[in-house]
Tab-separated table of C-alpha atoms and ligand atoms in Angstrom:
chain	number	residue	atom	x	y	z
A	13	UNK	CA	-0.001	0.000	0.000
A	14	UNK	CA	1.335	3.453	-0.853
A	15	UNK	CA	1.378	6.277	1.666
A	16	UNK	CA	-1.066	8.201	-0.536
A	17	UNK	CA	-3.916	5.961	0.617
A	18	UNK	CA	-3.476	7.399	4.103
A	19	UNK	CA	-2.808	11.006	3.172
A	20	UNK	CA	-5.307	11.532	0.345
A	21	UNK	CA	-4.670	11.319	-3.376
A	22	UNK	CA	-1.283	12.179	-4.784
A	23	UNK	CA	-1.262	14.922	-7.375
A	24	UNK	CA	0.013	14.625	-10.923
A	25	UNK	CA	0.947	17.547	-13.165
A	26	UNK	CA	1.498	16.737	-16.859
A	27	UNK	CA	2.931	19.200	-19.348
A	28	UNK	CA	2.328	18.177	-22.955
A	29	UNK	CA	4.561	19.403	-25.788
A	30	UNK	CA	4.198	18.862	-29.521
A	31	UNK	CA	1.578	16.989	-31.459
A	32	UNK	CA	-1.973	15.772	-30.828
A	33	UNK	CA	-0.729	12.247	-30.289
A	34	UNK	CA	1.070	13.509	-27.192
A	35	UNK	CA	-2.216	15.025	-25.976
A	36	UNK	CA	-3.848	11.618	-26.308
A	37	UNK	CA	-0.884	9.836	-24.673
A	38	UNK	CA	-0.958	12.279	-21.738
A	39	UNK	CA	-4.612	11.396	-21.115
A	40	UNK	CA	-3.799	7.705	-21.154
A	41	UNK	CA	-0.812	8.151	-18.810
A	42	UNK	CA	-2.940	10.175	-16.424
A	43	UNK	CA	-5.493	7.349	-16.371
A	44	UNK	CA	-2.771	4.727	-15.847
A	45	UNK	CA	-1.369	6.672	-12.888
A	46	UNK	CA	-4.920	7.127	-11.577
A	47	UNK	CA	-4.644	3.448	-10.629
A	48	UNK	CA	-1.627	4.394	-8.467
A	49	UNK	CA	-3.735	6.904	-6.530
A	50	UNK	CA	-2.936	10.036	-8.550
A	51	UNK	CA	-5.364	12.771	-9.528
A	52	UNK	CA	-4.420	15.465	-12.029
A	53	UNK	CA	-3.693	19.019	-10.947
A	54	UNK	CA	-3.002	22.121	-13.027
A	55	UNK	CA	-0.746	23.602	-10.321
A	56	UNK	CA	2.887	22.472	-10.519
A	57	UNK	CA	3.551	23.589	-6.938
A	58	UNK	CA	0.945	21.112	-5.614
A	59	UNK	CA	2.244	18.143	-7.573
A	60	UNK	CA	3.745	14.943	-6.143
A	61	UNK	CA	4.749	13.967	-9.645
A	62	UNK	CA	5.550	16.209	-12.620
A	63	UNK	CA	5.622	14.504	-15.990
A	64	UNK	CA	6.902	16.243	-19.109
A	65	UNK	CA	5.487	14.582	-22.229
A	66	UNK	CA	8.053	15.779	-24.714
A	67	UNK	CA	8.550	16.398	-28.429
A	68	UNK	CA	11.758	15.800	-30.391
A	69	UNK	CA	10.675	16.985	-33.835
A	70	UNK	CA	12.732	20.184	-33.900
A	71	UNK	CA	15.844	21.256	-31.993
A	72	UNK	CA	14.034	24.054	-30.142
A	73	UNK	CA	11.515	21.586	-28.717
A	74	UNK	CA	14.376	19.617	-27.113
A	75	UNK	CA	16.081	22.719	-25.682
A	76	UNK	CA	12.763	23.760	-24.164
A	77	UNK	CA	12.502	20.457	-22.289
A	78	UNK	CA	15.947	20.862	-20.716
A	79	UNK	CA	15.300	24.456	-19.719
A	80	UNK	CA	11.900	23.497	-18.245
A	81	UNK	CA	13.575	20.668	-16.307
A	82	UNK	CA	16.053	23.155	-14.834
A	83	UNK	CA	13.130	25.297	-13.626
A	84	UNK	CA	11.632	22.343	-11.740
A	85	UNK	CA	14.528	22.329	-9.248
A	86	UNK	CA	12.786	24.881	-7.021
A	87	UNK	CA	9.800	22.548	-6.585
A	88	UNK	CA	12.032	19.626	-5.656
A	89	UNK	CA	13.954	21.828	-3.186
A	90	UNK	CA	10.793	22.500	-1.193
A	91	UNK	CA	9.356	19.003	-1.686
A	92	UNK	CA	12.171	16.418	-1.847
A	93	UNK	CA	9.645	13.596	-2.398
A	94	UNK	CA	8.483	15.151	-5.668
A	95	UNK	CA	9.016	12.749	-8.581
A	96	UNK	CA	9.993	14.147	-11.950
A	97	UNK	CA	9.449	12.123	-15.101
A	98	UNK	CA	10.199	12.625	-18.791
A	99	UNK	CA	8.002	10.839	-21.337
A	100	UNK	CA	7.572	11.173	-25.108
A	101	UNK	CA	10.023	11.403	-27.969
A	102	UNK	CA	12.880	13.189	-26.130
A	103	UNK	CA	12.740	10.354	-23.579
A	104	UNK	CA	12.969	7.844	-26.441
A	105	UNK	CA	15.811	9.625	-28.214
A	106	UNK	CA	17.937	10.636	-25.217
A	107	UNK	CA	17.169	7.777	-22.794
A	108	UNK	CA	19.442	7.648	-19.743
A	109	UNK	CA	21.349	10.704	-21.009
A	110	UNK	CA	18.518	12.842	-19.591
A	111	UNK	CA	19.232	11.600	-16.045
A	112	UNK	CA	22.945	12.200	-16.500
A	113	UNK	CA	22.389	15.752	-17.779
A	114	UNK	CA	19.638	16.522	-15.258
A	115	UNK	CA	20.007	14.357	-12.112
A	116	UNK	CA	16.709	15.563	-10.628
A	117	UNK	CA	14.866	13.367	-13.140
A	118	UNK	CA	13.543	10.165	-11.508
A	119	UNK	CA	11.832	8.497	-14.429
A	120	UNK	CA	12.332	8.323	-18.216
A	121	UNK	CA	9.729	6.487	-20.288
A	122	UNK	CA	9.564	6.168	-24.101
A	123	UNK	CA	6.238	6.314	-25.994
A	124	UNK	CA	6.031	2.545	-26.480
A	125	UNK	CA	6.379	1.752	-22.766
A	126	UNK	CA	3.584	3.794	-21.166
A	127	UNK	CA	1.799	0.690	-19.912
A	128	UNK	CA	4.823	0.099	-17.659
A	129	UNK	CA	4.384	3.472	-15.939
A	130	UNK	CA	2.610	2.163	-12.799
A	131	UNK	CA	5.461	-0.215	-11.931
A	132	UNK	CA	8.019	2.450	-12.819
A	133	UNK	CA	6.278	4.909	-10.507
A	134	UNK	CA	6.395	2.319	-7.702
A	135	UNK	CA	10.121	1.966	-8.323
A	136	UNK	CA	10.633	5.720	-7.881
A	137	UNK	CA	8.715	5.540	-4.582
A	138	UNK	CA	11.463	3.182	-3.353
A	139	UNK	CA	13.996	5.872	-4.163
A	140	UNK	CA	15.191	4.201	-7.367
A	141	UNK	CA	15.483	5.706	-10.842
A	142	UNK	CA	13.272	4.132	-13.516
A	143	UNK	CA	14.153	4.000	-17.223
A	144	UNK	CA	12.313	2.244	-20.062
A	145	UNK	CA	12.738	3.094	-23.726
A	146	UNK	CA	12.151	-0.364	-25.216
A	147	UNK	CA	9.992	-1.139	-28.214
A	148	UNK	CA	8.154	-4.067	-26.588
A	149	UNK	CA	6.111	-6.623	-28.511
A	150	UNK	CA	2.898	-6.105	-26.560
A	151	UNK	CA	0.307	-3.429	-27.429
A	152	UNK	CA	0.687	-0.680	-24.846
A	153	UNK	CA	-2.898	0.495	-25.310
A	154	UNK	CA	-4.207	-2.962	-24.526
A	155	UNK	CA	-2.250	-2.915	-21.280
A	156	UNK	CA	-3.066	0.639	-20.256
A	157	UNK	CA	-5.912	0.734	-17.770
A	158	UNK	CA	-9.349	1.121	-19.395
A	159	UNK	CA	-10.631	4.691	-19.501
A	160	UNK	CA	-12.790	5.435	-16.453
A	161	UNK	CA	-16.402	6.310	-17.180
A	162	UNK	CA	-16.015	10.014	-16.450
A	163	UNK	CA	-17.799	12.559	-18.671
A	164	UNK	CA	-15.717	13.838	-21.579
A	165	UNK	CA	-15.554	16.989	-23.683
A	166	UNK	CA	-17.428	16.681	-27.030
A	167	UNK	CA	-14.273	16.328	-29.124
A	168	UNK	CA	-11.670	13.618	-28.492
A	169	UNK	CA	-8.559	12.107	-30.046
A	170	UNK	CA	-8.176	8.396	-30.624
A	171	UNK	CA	-4.837	6.937	-31.717
A	172	UNK	CA	-5.327	4.231	-34.364
A	173	UNK	CA	-1.853	4.025	-35.850
A	174	UNK	CA	1.594	4.880	-34.653
A	175	UNK	CA	5.074	5.107	-36.088
A	176	UNK	CA	6.318	5.735	-39.582
A	177	UNK	CA	8.148	3.769	-42.281
A	178	UNK	CA	8.590	6.699	-44.667
A	179	UNK	CA	11.959	8.008	-43.480
A	180	UNK	CA	11.748	11.545	-44.816
A	181	UNK	CA	15.357	12.721	-44.742
A	182	UNK	CA	14.741	15.452	-42.117
A	183	UNK	CA	12.506	13.583	-39.688
A	184	UNK	CA	13.150	11.814	-36.367
A	185	UNK	CA	9.713	10.195	-36.088
A	186	UNK	CA	10.696	6.803	-37.586
A	187	UNK	CA	13.439	6.610	-34.926
A	188	UNK	CA	11.501	7.894	-31.905
A	189	UNK	CA	8.080	6.332	-32.566
A	190	UNK	CA	9.336	3.265	-34.403
A	191	UNK	CA	7.857	1.303	-37.302
A	192	UNK	CA	4.234	1.681	-38.457
A	193	UNK	CA	1.814	-0.234	-36.256
A	194	UNK	CA	-1.997	-0.195	-36.588
A	195	UNK	CA	-4.363	-1.049	-33.747
A	196	UNK	CA	-7.012	-3.707	-34.443
A	197	UNK	CA	-10.458	-2.504	-35.552
A	198	UNK	CA	-12.472	-4.025	-32.699
A	199	UNK	CA	-10.391	-2.237	-30.033
A	200	UNK	CA	-10.818	1.082	-31.807
A	201	UNK	CA	-14.592	0.588	-32.126
A	202	UNK	CA	-14.872	-0.363	-28.437
A	203	UNK	CA	-12.948	2.752	-27.455
A	204	UNK	CA	-15.032	4.923	-29.784
A	205	UNK	CA	-18.327	3.602	-28.355
A	206	UNK	CA	-17.049	4.197	-24.849
A	207	UNK	CA	-16.099	7.786	-25.734
A	208	UNK	CA	-19.553	8.394	-27.230
A	209	UNK	CA	-21.236	7.039	-24.085
A	210	UNK	CA	-19.259	9.602	-22.147
A	211	UNK	CA	-20.448	12.554	-24.245
A	212	UNK	CA	-18.000	12.615	-27.160
A	213	UNK	CA	-19.564	13.617	-30.499
A	214	UNK	CA	-16.433	14.104	-32.613
A	215	UNK	CA	-13.454	11.781	-32.877
A	216	UNK	CA	-10.179	12.667	-34.552
A	217	UNK	CA	-8.330	9.502	-35.518
A	218	UNK	CA	-4.629	9.963	-34.922
A	219	UNK	CA	-1.562	8.451	-36.506
A	220	UNK	CA	1.826	9.716	-37.684
A	221	UNK	CA	0.778	8.211	-40.994
A	222	UNK	CA	-2.873	7.680	-40.279
A	223	UNK	CA	-3.936	7.054	-43.863
A	224	UNK	CA	-1.475	4.143	-44.045
A	225	UNK	CA	-3.712	2.469	-41.424
A	226	UNK	CA	-3.915	-1.270	-42.054
A	227	UNK	CA	-5.281	-2.760	-38.832
A	228	UNK	CA	-6.789	-6.212	-38.546
A	229	UNK	CA	-10.563	-6.325	-38.988
A	230	UNK	CA	-12.871	-8.497	-36.842
A	231	UNK	CA	-12.547	-11.308	-39.405
A	232	UNK	CA	-8.757	-10.967	-39.521
A	233	UNK	CA	-8.750	-9.164	-42.891
A	234	UNK	CA	-6.635	-6.057	-43.440
A	235	UNK	CA	-8.656	-2.844	-43.093
A	236	UNK	CA	-7.966	0.475	-44.808
A	237	UNK	CA	-8.571	3.783	-43.036
A	238	UNK	CA	-11.663	4.303	-45.221
A	239	UNK	CA	-13.096	0.969	-44.102
A	240	UNK	CA	-12.488	1.896	-40.472
A	241	UNK	CA	-14.214	5.245	-41.040
A	242	UNK	CA	-17.257	3.485	-42.502
A	243	UNK	CA	-17.454	1.245	-39.400
A	244	UNK	CA	-17.248	4.334	-37.176
A	245	UNK	CA	-19.946	5.968	-39.312
A	246	UNK	CA	-22.338	3.317	-37.940
A	247	UNK	CA	-21.628	4.224	-34.282
A	248	UNK	CA	-24.839	5.859	-33.029
A	249	UNK	CA	-24.299	9.189	-31.326
A	250	UNK	CA	-20.958	9.812	-33.017
A	251	UNK	CA	-21.559	12.783	-35.304
A	252	UNK	CA	-18.177	13.741	-36.707
A	253	UNK	CA	-15.024	11.947	-37.823
A	254	UNK	CA	-11.673	13.516	-38.666
A	255	UNK	CA	-8.196	12.063	-39.140
A	256	UNK	CA	-4.639	13.368	-39.054
A	257	UNK	CA	-1.793	13.260	-40.232
A	258	UNK	CA	-1.685	11.863	-43.746
A	259	UNK	CA	0.960	11.214	-46.372
A	260	UNK	CA	0.061	11.984	-50.024
A	261	UNK	CA	1.191	8.537	-51.182
A	262	UNK	CA	-1.342	6.815	-48.913
A	263	UNK	CA	-4.421	8.747	-50.103
A	264	UNK	CA	-6.174	5.666	-51.443
A	265	UNK	CA	-9.171	5.814	-53.805
A	266	UNK	CA	-11.593	4.561	-51.143
A	267	UNK	CA	-10.468	7.331	-48.761
A	268	UNK	CA	-10.916	10.036	-51.398
A	269	UNK	CA	-14.348	8.610	-52.200
A	270	UNK	CA	-15.312	8.582	-48.494
A	271	UNK	CA	-14.742	12.350	-48.434
A	272	UNK	CA	-17.540	12.648	-50.962
A	273	UNK	CA	-19.953	10.055	-49.560
A	274	UNK	CA	-19.498	9.732	-45.792
A	275	UNK	CA	-21.579	12.481	-44.166
A	276	UNK	CA	-19.817	12.143	-40.801
A	277	UNK	CA	-16.369	12.654	-42.363
A	278	UNK	CA	-15.669	16.375	-42.058
A	279	UNK	CA	-14.564	18.551	-45.014
A	280	UNK	CA	-11.064	19.224	-43.753
A	281	UNK	CA	-7.842	17.446	-44.680
A	282	UNK	CA	-4.321	17.873	-43.347
A	283	UNK	CA	-2.022	16.708	-46.129
A	284	UNK	CA	1.599	17.847	-45.662
A	285	UNK	CA	3.714	18.354	-48.783
A	286	UNK	CA	6.788	20.046	-47.162
A	287	UNK	CA	8.052	21.674	-50.384
A	288	UNK	CA	6.878	22.605	-53.878
A	289	UNK	CA	10.232	21.872	-55.531
A	290	UNK	CA	10.767	18.419	-57.038
A	291	UNK	CA	14.511	18.730	-56.537
A	292	UNK	CA	14.004	19.294	-52.800
A	293	UNK	CA	11.190	16.723	-52.504
A	294	UNK	CA	13.600	14.164	-53.928
A	295	UNK	CA	16.295	15.124	-51.418
A	296	UNK	CA	13.705	14.942	-48.675
A	297	UNK	CA	12.918	11.367	-49.760
A	298	UNK	CA	9.239	12.252	-50.063
A	299	UNK	CA	8.669	9.930	-53.067
A	300	UNK	CA	6.073	12.204	-54.660
A	301	UNK	CA	6.302	15.273	-56.874
A	302	UNK	CA	4.657	18.674	-56.622
A	303	UNK	CA	2.586	17.810	-59.692
A	304	UNK	CA	1.362	14.448	-58.301
A	305	UNK	CA	0.386	16.228	-55.065
A	306	UNK	CA	-1.549	18.909	-56.960
A	307	UNK	CA	-3.349	16.278	-59.043
A	308	UNK	CA	-4.260	14.431	-55.867
A	309	UNK	CA	-5.801	17.584	-54.398
A	310	UNK	CA	-7.771	18.056	-57.603
A	311	UNK	CA	-9.269	14.578	-57.155
A	312	UNK	CA	-10.042	15.206	-53.489
A	313	UNK	CA	-11.782	18.462	-54.415
A	314	UNK	CA	-13.782	16.700	-57.101
A	315	UNK	CA	-15.049	14.330	-54.397
A	316	UNK	CA	-15.672	17.103	-51.848
A	317	UNK	CA	-15.635	20.570	-53.435
A	318	UNK	CA	-15.855	22.551	-50.173
A	319	UNK	CA	-12.989	20.724	-48.452
A	320	UNK	CA	-10.554	22.968	-46.593
A	321	UNK	CA	-6.944	21.893	-47.086
A	322	UNK	CA	-4.192	22.124	-44.549
A	323	UNK	CA	-0.494	21.328	-44.840
A	324	UNK	CA	3.016	21.426	-43.393
A	325	UNK	CA	6.043	23.116	-44.949
A	326	UNK	CA	9.746	23.201	-44.254
A	327	UNK	CA	11.785	26.154	-45.549
A	328	UNK	CA	15.551	26.273	-45.653
A	329	UNK	CA	16.000	22.531	-46.160
A	330	UNK	CA	19.708	21.903	-46.978
A	331	UNK	CA	20.628	23.266	-50.419
A	332	UNK	CA	17.208	24.912	-50.984
A	333	UNK	CA	17.686	27.768	-53.494
A	334	UNK	CA	15.511	30.824	-53.998
A	335	UNK	CA	14.134	29.082	-57.088
A	336	UNK	CA	13.170	26.013	-55.045
A	337	UNK	CA	11.468	28.285	-52.533
A	338	UNK	CA	9.556	30.029	-55.329
A	339	UNK	CA	8.212	26.629	-56.376
A	340	UNK	CA	6.860	26.224	-52.824
A	341	UNK	CA	5.213	29.674	-53.019
A	342	UNK	CA	3.680	28.710	-56.408
A	343	UNK	CA	2.268	25.496	-54.971
A	344	UNK	CA	0.775	27.365	-51.995
A	345	UNK	CA	-0.723	29.918	-54.386
A	346	UNK	CA	-2.349	27.121	-56.338
A	347	UNK	CA	-3.702	25.095	-53.382
A	348	UNK	CA	-4.817	28.006	-51.175
A	349	UNK	CA	-4.630	26.375	-47.751
A	350	UNK	CA	-7.171	27.160	-45.080
A	351	UNK	CA	-4.529	26.352	-42.482
A	352	UNK	CA	-0.836	25.556	-42.835
A	353	UNK	CA	2.070	25.050	-40.520
A	354	UNK	CA	5.477	26.171	-41.722
A	355	UNK	CA	8.781	25.571	-40.057
A	356	UNK	CA	12.380	26.537	-40.575
A	357	UNK	CA	14.463	23.434	-41.177
A	358	UNK	CA	16.026	22.154	-37.973
A	359	UNK	CA	18.939	19.709	-38.088
A	360	UNK	CA	18.112	16.454	-36.329
A	361	UNK	CA	21.218	14.400	-35.507
A	362	UNK	CA	21.056	10.906	-36.950
A	363	UNK	CA	18.805	11.801	-39.887
A	364	UNK	CA	20.237	11.704	-43.449
A	365	UNK	CA	19.662	15.453	-44.043
A	366	UNK	CA	21.876	16.277	-41.058
A	367	UNK	CA	24.885	15.523	-43.291
A	368	UNK	CA	23.930	18.133	-45.910
A	369	UNK	CA	25.105	21.766	-46.132
A	370	UNK	CA	22.789	24.270	-44.449
A	371	UNK	CA	21.096	27.246	-46.074
A	372	UNK	CA	22.085	30.687	-44.772
A	373	UNK	CA	20.001	31.324	-41.624
A	374	UNK	CA	18.941	34.854	-42.628
A	375	UNK	CA	17.727	33.586	-46.021
A	376	UNK	CA	15.722	30.830	-44.299
A	377	UNK	CA	14.156	33.355	-41.881
A	378	UNK	CA	13.208	35.596	-44.763
A	379	UNK	CA	11.609	32.697	-46.678
A	380	UNK	CA	9.657	31.622	-43.622
A	381	UNK	CA	8.224	35.107	-43.269
A	382	UNK	CA	7.223	35.329	-46.915
A	383	UNK	CA	5.614	31.899	-46.839
A	384	UNK	CA	3.697	32.639	-43.653
A	385	UNK	CA	2.508	35.931	-45.134
A	386	UNK	CA	1.059	34.153	-48.172
A	387	UNK	CA	-0.541	31.405	-46.077
A	388	UNK	CA	-2.149	33.966	-43.739
A	389	UNK	CA	-3.509	35.844	-46.748
A	390	UNK	CA	-5.268	32.710	-48.056
A	391	UNK	CA	-6.430	31.721	-44.598
A	392	UNK	CA	-8.126	35.108	-44.187
A	393	UNK	CA	-9.686	34.923	-47.652
A	394	UNK	CA	-11.142	31.481	-46.897
A	395	UNK	CA	-12.522	32.689	-43.546
A	396	UNK	CA	-14.013	35.794	-45.198
A	397	UNK	CA	-15.663	33.592	-47.824
A	398	UNK	CA	-17.512	31.760	-45.042
A	399	UNK	CA	-19.537	34.896	-44.274
A	400	UNK	CA	-23.149	34.361	-45.379
A	401	UNK	CA	-22.781	30.569	-45.464
A	402	UNK	CA	-24.485	28.116	-43.132
A	403	UNK	CA	-22.198	25.533	-41.496
A	404	UNK	CA	-22.581	22.870	-38.829
A	405	UNK	CA	-21.048	23.837	-35.493
A	406	UNK	CA	-20.245	21.440	-32.655
A	407	UNK	CA	-20.569	23.500	-29.477
A	408	UNK	CA	-17.735	22.828	-27.037
A	409	UNK	CA	-17.765	25.434	-24.262
A	410	UNK	CA	-19.194	28.758	-23.085
A	411	UNK	CA	-17.494	31.836	-24.552
A	412	UNK	CA	-15.971	34.721	-22.630
A	413	UNK	CA	-19.132	36.832	-22.898
A	414	UNK	CA	-22.326	36.091	-21.043
A	415	UNK	CA	-24.626	33.756	-23.035
A	416	UNK	CA	-21.971	33.178	-25.694
A	417	UNK	CA	-21.031	29.657	-26.848
A	418	UNK	CA	-17.972	28.569	-28.800
A	419	UNK	CA	-17.589	25.604	-31.087
A	420	UNK	CA	-15.915	24.286	-34.232
A	421	UNK	CA	-17.355	24.386	-37.715
A	422	UNK	CA	-17.306	21.437	-40.106
A	423	UNK	CA	-14.205	23.062	-41.624
A	424	UNK	CA	-12.553	23.343	-38.188
A	425	UNK	CA	-12.989	27.109	-37.871
A	426	UNK	CA	-13.609	28.367	-34.339
A	427	UNK	CA	-17.121	29.888	-34.292
A	428	UNK	CA	-18.753	31.916	-31.516
A	429	UNK	CA	-22.443	32.621	-31.189
A	430	UNK	CA	-24.017	35.307	-28.950
A	431	UNK	CA	-27.114	34.589	-26.820
A	432	UNK	CA	-26.773	30.984	-27.822
A	433	UNK	CA	-29.367	28.378	-26.834
A	434	UNK	CA	-27.262	25.404	-28.006
A	435	UNK	CA	-25.961	22.980	-25.387
A	436	UNK	CA	-22.401	21.696	-25.131
A	437	UNK	CA	-22.104	18.653	-27.396
A	438	UNK	CA	-24.844	19.725	-29.816
A	439	UNK	CA	-24.188	20.150	-33.540
A	440	UNK	CA	-26.367	22.979	-34.880
A	441	UNK	CA	-26.555	24.855	-38.167
A	442	UNK	CA	-25.081	28.333	-37.838
A	443	UNK	CA	-25.100	31.218	-40.330
A	444	UNK	CA	-21.736	32.973	-40.346
A	445	UNK	CA	-22.135	36.738	-40.025
A	446	UNK	CA	-18.558	37.979	-39.726
A	447	UNK	CA	-14.956	36.822	-39.805
A	448	UNK	CA	-12.253	37.898	-37.350
A	449	UNK	CA	-8.536	37.051	-37.321
A	450	UNK	CA	-8.814	33.761	-35.490
A	451	UNK	CA	-12.507	32.975	-35.389
A	452	UNK	CA	-15.882	33.451	-37.050
A	453	UNK	CA	-19.041	34.900	-35.538
A	454	UNK	CA	-22.409	33.371	-36.343
A	455	UNK	CA	-26.034	33.006	-35.375
A	456	UNK	CA	-28.057	29.878	-34.825
A	457	UNK	CA	-30.559	28.944	-37.499
A	458	UNK	CA	-33.590	28.095	-35.412
B	10	LIG	N1	12.862	20.560	-39.225
B	10	LIG	C1	11.766	21.349	-39.405
B	10	LIG	N2	10.510	20.870	-39.463
B	10	LIG	C2	10.350	19.539	-39.328
B	10	LIG	N3	9.246	18.781	-39.343
B	10	LIG	C3	9.605	17.491	-39.168
B	10	LIG	N4	10.935	17.406	-39.024
B	10	LIG	C4	11.424	18.665	-39.125
B	10	LIG	C5	12.728	19.223	-39.084
B	10	LIG	N5	13.809	18.452	-38.919
B	10	LIG	C6	7.910	19.315	-39.608
B	10	LIG	C7	7.306	18.705	-40.873
B	10	LIG	C8	6.258	17.754	-40.323
B	10	LIG	C9	5.847	18.488	-39.071
B	10	LIG	C10	5.145	17.637	-38.050
B	10	LIG	O1	7.052	18.975	-38.527
B	10	LIG	O2	6.698	19.732	-41.631
B	10	LIG	O3	5.182	17.538	-41.212
B	11	LIG	FE1	8.286	12.156	-40.519
B	11	LIG	FE2	5.819	12.354	-41.600
B	11	LIG	FE3	7.957	11.839	-43.178
B	11	LIG	FE4	7.051	9.962	-41.456
B	11	LIG	S1	5.956	10.826	-43.275
B	11	LIG	S2	9.204	10.532	-41.807
B	11	LIG	S3	6.389	11.239	-39.706
B	11	LIG	S4	7.546	13.727	-41.986
């Protein structure tokens, strides 16, 4: 028996960095540690355990983890029993090095070992350090404690696939998250039904390469992501399905078709291209061209004309010239993204691109600014074009003003409605009346 049983629940503070998969993993870790007597707190100073769920995708993300760890010393000074843990992709990549560099860390756990957290926590209670960055055979989700039946917010993430076999030349994901693995269909459906029972109306299926999903169906046959979506479409009470992140080469015909025919599948697609230059795409090992990507988007738009596209871009990839960058600007001009995330190239040790000569930093900064300017311009134009249209909105929470409610449109725009009679978790038609910088304003159609 742990001392917590006598002194009340222990408190857990989790800080989540990086992608949506980390958000999902943090929830699952919190539930797993719930079995050890922990409840979550949002106050670091109250915590008995602080867990940093880290991201390794860019250099800055790693530096941030080490500087945040340094800042935790003051909490440990006043509470020597405080346990400090590092999870996520930095834990995977750095392993025991983290404890050597920052001795106040008690626990290091890689993304494939989260089901071992309870025993690792027990180890730290005995004053020992705990480290696990294996890629075990067993399915961690199967071993993580089932989600308790507590009420949930209307929108939830559900990891269906993890890892990546693509090996883009700049990316650490295949090393930190490992090879592509898909969860079986029946487990996903069980989890989805459970989420719906607890108030969830929208599920975003997560995977580093989610459209490469190939989990085993109930009859043992290989499923595609589209097939999984059609099974989820039959779950009563689930109103919206989304998925992220996809690779262009895995946009299968059945998935494109589902965008036109599955009413629950929302008209929004995150499809990173990274660059518009074939020379750079080749060096990035993307195995598609700018032209094949554009043709793919044409087909997706034929299936679902109002789809809002989103993407990721890297500027300043080794040896990128101004001409290469112009090709990226041309591609962006043609696609007109509703959202896009753009990053300056960051060298990741151990990846093939790390061996290549860097672009001048000032040139890369300048390109990033120009690209972000163009993306913002399109984003605003797409938001402005929503004015006068009627869209479905899933209401998620009260707004800052009295009587106001805030939700997400089918196209993932934040929408707020004044004097709103909709309840949290309801999807209602809303006429958009104006567009601001980050959100739309609308009124309910009664
Ligand atoms: N440098 C900059 N951006 C990167 N990304 C992945 N690796 C790097 C890197 N080394 C970006 C890609 C990817 C997104 C999640 O992060 O655009 O799609
Ligand atoms: Fe990284 Fe995505 Fe490329 Fe996989 S497909 S290596 S996760 S950028």
